[in-house]
CSV table of C-alpha atoms in Angstrom, one decimal:
chain,number,residue,atom,x,y,z
A,10,MET,CA,200.0,55.2,211.3
A,11,SER,CA,196.5,55.1,209.8
A,12,SER,CA,193.3,55.6,211.9
A,13,ASP,CA,190.2,53.6,211.5
A,14,LYS,CA,188.0,56.5,212.7
A,15,PRO,CA,185.6,57.6,209.9
A,16,THR,CA,185.9,61.2,208.7
A,17,THR,CA,183.2,63.6,209.6
A,18,LYS,CA,184.2,66.4,207.3
A,19,ALA,CA,181.9,67.3,204.4
A,20,SER,CA,183.1,66.7,200.9
A,21,VAL,CA,183.7,69.5,198.4
A,22,ARG,CA,180.8,68.2,196.2
A,23,VAL,CA,178.4,68.3,199.2
A,24,LEU,CA,179.4,71.8,200.2
A,25,ALA,CA,179.2,73.0,196.6
A,26,THR,CA,175.7,71.6,196.3
A,27,LEU,CA,174.6,73.3,199.4
A,28,ALA,CA,176.1,76.7,198.3
A,29,PHE,CA,174.6,76.3,194.8
A,30,VAL,CA,171.1,75.6,196.1
A,31,ALA,CA,171.3,78.4,198.6
A,32,VAL,CA,172.4,80.9,195.9
A,33,VAL,CA,169.6,79.8,193.5
A,34,ALA,CA,167.0,80.1,196.3
A,35,TYR,CA,168.2,83.5,197.4
A,36,GLY,CA,168.5,84.8,193.8
A,37,LEU,CA,165.0,83.7,192.8
A,38,ASP,CA,163.6,85.2,196.0
A,39,GLN,CA,165.3,88.6,195.7
A,40,GLY,CA,164.8,88.7,191.9
A,41,THR,CA,161.0,88.1,192.1
A,42,LYS,CA,160.6,90.6,194.9
A,43,LEU,CA,162.5,93.2,192.9
A,44,LEU,CA,160.2,92.5,189.9
A,45,VAL,CA,157.1,92.8,192.0
A,46,THR,CA,158.1,96.1,193.7
A,47,ARG,CA,158.8,97.6,190.3
A,48,THR,CA,155.7,96.5,188.5
A,49,LEU,CA,153.0,96.5,191.2
A,50,VAL,CA,151.8,99.0,193.7
A,51,GLU,CA,151.4,97.9,197.3
A,52,GLY,CA,148.0,96.3,197.7
A,53,GLY,CA,147.6,95.8,193.9
A,54,SER,CA,147.0,92.3,192.4
A,55,VAL,CA,147.2,90.6,189.1
A,56,ASP,CA,145.3,87.5,188.1
A,57,VAL,CA,147.7,84.8,186.8
A,58,VAL,CA,145.3,81.9,186.6
A,59,GLY,CA,142.0,83.5,187.0
A,60,GLU,CA,141.1,83.9,190.7
A,61,PHE,CA,142.9,80.7,191.6
A,62,PHE,CA,146.5,82.1,191.5
A,63,GLN,CA,147.2,85.8,191.9
A,64,LEU,CA,150.1,88.1,192.5
A,65,HIS,CA,149.1,90.3,195.4
A,66,PHE,CA,151.7,92.8,196.6
A,67,VAL,CA,151.8,93.3,200.4
A,68,LYS,CA,154.5,94.1,203.0
A,69,ASN,CA,154.7,91.7,205.9
A,70,PRO,CA,156.1,92.7,209.2
A,71,GLY,CA,155.8,89.2,210.7
A,72,ALA,CA,157.0,85.7,209.9
A,73,ALA,CA,156.3,83.4,207.0
A,74,PHE,CA,152.7,83.4,205.6
A,75,SER,CA,152.1,86.8,207.5
A,76,PHE,CA,152.2,85.1,210.9
A,77,ALA,CA,152.9,87.0,214.1
A,78,SER,CA,153.2,90.5,212.7
A,79,GLY,CA,154.8,93.0,215.0
A,80,SER,CA,157.6,90.7,216.1
A,81,THR,CA,160.1,91.6,213.4
A,82,TRP,CA,163.1,91.9,215.6
A,83,ILE,CA,162.5,88.4,217.1
A,84,PHE,CA,162.3,86.8,213.7
A,85,SER,CA,165.4,88.7,212.5
A,86,ILE,CA,167.5,87.3,215.3
A,87,ALA,CA,166.0,83.9,214.9
A,88,ALA,CA,166.7,83.9,211.1
A,89,ALA,CA,170.3,85.0,211.8
A,90,GLY,CA,170.7,82.2,214.3
A,91,VAL,CA,169.4,79.6,211.8
A,92,ALA,CA,171.8,80.8,209.1
A,93,VAL,CA,174.8,80.5,211.5
A,94,ALA,CA,173.6,77.1,212.7
A,95,ILE,CA,173.5,75.8,209.1
A,96,LEU,CA,177.0,77.1,208.4
A,97,ILE,CA,178.3,75.2,211.5
A,98,VAL,CA,176.4,72.0,210.7
A,99,ALA,CA,177.5,72.1,207.0
A,100,ARG,CA,181.0,71.0,208.0
A,101,ARG,CA,179.6,67.6,209.1
A,102,ILE,CA,177.4,66.9,206.1
A,103,ARG,CA,178.3,64.0,203.8
A,104,SER,CA,174.8,63.4,202.4
A,105,LEU,CA,173.8,65.1,199.1
A,106,ALA,CA,170.1,65.1,200.1
A,107,TRP,CA,170.9,66.8,203.4
A,108,SER,CA,173.0,69.4,201.5
A,109,ILE,CA,170.0,70.2,199.2
A,110,MET,CA,167.7,70.5,202.2
A,111,LEU,CA,170.0,72.8,204.1
A,112,GLY,CA,170.7,74.8,201.0
A,113,MET,CA,167.0,75.4,200.5
A,114,LEU,CA,166.6,76.4,204.1
A,115,LEU,CA,169.6,78.7,204.0
A,116,GLY,CA,168.6,80.5,200.8
A,117,GLY,CA,165.1,81.0,202.0
A,118,THR,CA,166.1,82.2,205.4
A,119,LEU,CA,168.7,84.7,204.0
A,120,GLY,CA,166.1,85.9,201.5
A,121,ASN,CA,163.6,87.0,204.2
A,122,LEU,CA,166.4,88.1,206.5
A,123,THR,CA,167.7,90.5,203.8
A,124,ASP,CA,164.2,92.1,203.7
A,125,ARG,CA,164.1,92.5,207.5
A,126,LEU,CA,167.6,94.1,207.6
A,127,LEU,CA,167.5,96.4,204.6
A,128,ARG,CA,163.9,97.3,203.8
A,129,GLU,CA,161.7,100.0,205.4
A,130,PRO,CA,160.9,101.1,208.0
A,131,SER,CA,164.3,100.5,209.7
A,132,PHE,CA,167.2,98.1,210.1
A,133,GLY,CA,166.2,94.8,211.6
A,134,GLN,CA,162.5,95.7,211.4
A,135,GLY,CA,162.1,95.8,207.7
A,136,HIS,CA,158.9,94.4,206.1
A,137,VAL,CA,159.1,91.3,204.0
A,138,ILE,CA,157.8,91.4,200.5
A,139,ASP,CA,155.0,88.9,199.9
A,140,PHE,CA,153.1,88.4,196.7
A,141,ILE,CA,152.1,84.8,196.0
A,142,TYR,CA,148.4,84.3,196.7
A,143,PHE,CA,146.0,81.3,196.3
A,144,PRO,CA,142.7,82.7,197.6
A,145,SER,CA,140.8,79.4,197.3
A,146,LEU,CA,143.6,77.3,199.0
A,147,LEU,CA,145.4,79.5,201.5
A,148,PRO,CA,144.3,82.7,203.3
A,149,ALA,CA,148.0,83.8,203.6
A,150,ILE,CA,150.2,85.6,201.1
A,151,PHE,CA,153.8,84.4,200.8
A,152,ASN,CA,156.9,84.6,198.7
A,153,VAL,CA,159.6,82.4,197.0
A,154,ALA,CA,161.7,82.3,200.2
A,155,ASP,CA,158.7,80.8,202.1
A,156,VAL,CA,158.3,78.2,199.5
A,157,PHE,CA,161.9,77.1,199.8
A,158,ILE,CA,161.7,77.1,203.6
A,159,VAL,CA,158.6,75.0,203.7
A,160,SER,CA,159.9,72.6,201.1
A,161,SER,CA,163.1,72.1,203.1
A,162,MET,CA,161.0,71.2,206.1
A,163,GLY,CA,159.2,68.6,204.0
A,164,LEU,CA,162.5,67.1,202.8
A,165,LEU,CA,163.8,67.1,206.4
A,166,LEU,CA,160.7,65.1,207.5
A,167,LEU,CA,161.3,62.6,204.6
A,168,LEU,CA,165.0,62.2,205.5
A,169,THR,CA,164.1,61.6,209.1
A,170,LEU,CA,161.4,59.0,208.3
A,171,LEU,CA,163.9,57.2,206.0
A,172,GLY,CA,166.5,57.2,208.7
A,173,ILE,CA,169.2,59.0,206.6
A,174,GLY,CA,171.8,60.8,208.7
A,175,LEU,CA,174.1,63.7,208.0
A,176,ASP,CA,176.8,61.3,206.9
A,177,GLY,CA,174.5,59.7,204.4
A,178,THR,CA,174.2,56.4,206.2
A,179,ARG,CA,170.8,54.9,206.8
A,180,THR,CA,169.8,53.8,210.2
A,181,PRO,CA,167.7,50.6,210.3
A,182,SER,CA,164.2,51.0,211.7
A,183,THR,CA,163.3,49.6,215.1
A,184,LYS,CA,161.1,46.9,213.5
A,185,LYS,CA,163.9,45.7,211.2
A,186,ALA,CA,166.4,45.7,214.0
A,187,ARG,CA,164.0,43.6,216.2
A,188,ARG,CA,163.4,41.2,213.4
A,189,SER,CA,167.1,40.7,212.8
A,190,ALA,CA,167.7,40.1,216.5
A,191,GLU,CA,164.9,37.5,216.6
A,192,ASP,CA,166.3,35.8,213.5
A,193,GLY,CA,169.7,35.7,215.2
A,194,GLN,CA,168.3,34.1,218.3
A,195,ASP,CA,166.4,31.5,216.3
A,196,GLY,CA,169.4,30.5,214.3
A,197,GLY,CA,171.3,27.4,215.5
A,198,SER,CA,172.6,24.0,214.3
A,199,PRO,CA,170.6,22.7,211.4
A,200,VAL,CA,168.3,19.8,212.1
A,201,VAL,CA,169.4,16.7,210.2
A,202,ASP,CA,166.7,14.4,209.0
A,203,PRO,CA,167.4,10.7,209.3
A,204,ALA,CA,167.6,8.6,206.2
A,205,PRO,CA,164.5,6.8,205.1
A,206,ASP,CA,165.9,3.4,206.3
A,207,GLY,CA,166.9,4.8,209.6
A,208,GLN,CA,170.6,5.0,208.7
A,209,PRO,CA,172.4,7.9,210.2
A,210,THR,CA,173.2,10.8,207.8
A,211,THR,CA,175.8,13.5,207.5
A,212,PRO,CA,174.9,17.2,207.9
A,213,ASP,CA,174.5,17.4,204.2
A,214,GLY,CA,171.8,14.8,204.2
A,215,GLU,CA,173.9,12.0,202.7
A,216,PRO,CA,173.9,8.5,204.4
A,217,SER,CA,176.9,8.1,206.5
A,218,ALA,CA,179.1,5.0,206.2
A,219,PRO,CA,178.1,2.2,208.5
A,220,ALA,CA,180.2,1.8,211.6
A,221,HIS,CA,182.4,-1.2,211.7
A,222,THR,CA,182.0,-3.3,214.7
A,223,ALA,CA,184.4,-5.8,216.0
A,224,PRO,CA,183.4,-9.5,215.5
A,225,PRO,CA,182.3,-11.2,218.7
A,226,ALA,CA,184.9,-13.0,220.6
A,227,ASP,CA,185.2,-16.8,220.0
A,228,ARG,CA,184.0,-18.3,223.2
A,229,ARG,CA,185.3,-21.7,223.7
A,230,SER,CA,184.6,-23.8,226.6
A,231,ASN,CA,187.4,-25.4,228.5
A,232,SER,CA,187.1,-29.1,228.5
């Protein structure tokens, strides 16, 4: 006996996309950090595009963009929680856009979490490697993982504004729903215009056949 209940399980293509994006984000983050730690000394900088874009190697004990330093354990636990939550929600995803967004978030989160777990000074309190610096635009120094995390938040905002759910369906906006309801209330039987000569018409606007009336009775007086 078949069931009409729609499936909520993610497709293989959606899960593969999420995993691929996460691996790419994680690989780019860890690869660039390895390159920076091997070619630059801590505190050193290299001009890439003059003074507009620089590579400036620092170790960050806080969150993204060097925020809230000194709370490394809190962010380690929070990052682990985010990663677990993504893996749980992934089973319900059927939207390719959502899988890309969550893959970016997962890869970026795992990239910074790896630093906090494995780098100095100790497990769970490791300092994150930051090196991307735009002095004239942002006062903070960040890394590739931060870029993927912030980009995923931007994509999440876009999906929310468009009304696209985890299953890929699009929820109509309140304004469109109200307009559809008003159109439904205004709908009714079509108004039929009378024919030019006053003759009744059909709903299609064609003159209807004249009604046949019985002839008047022959009144004869009794003589």
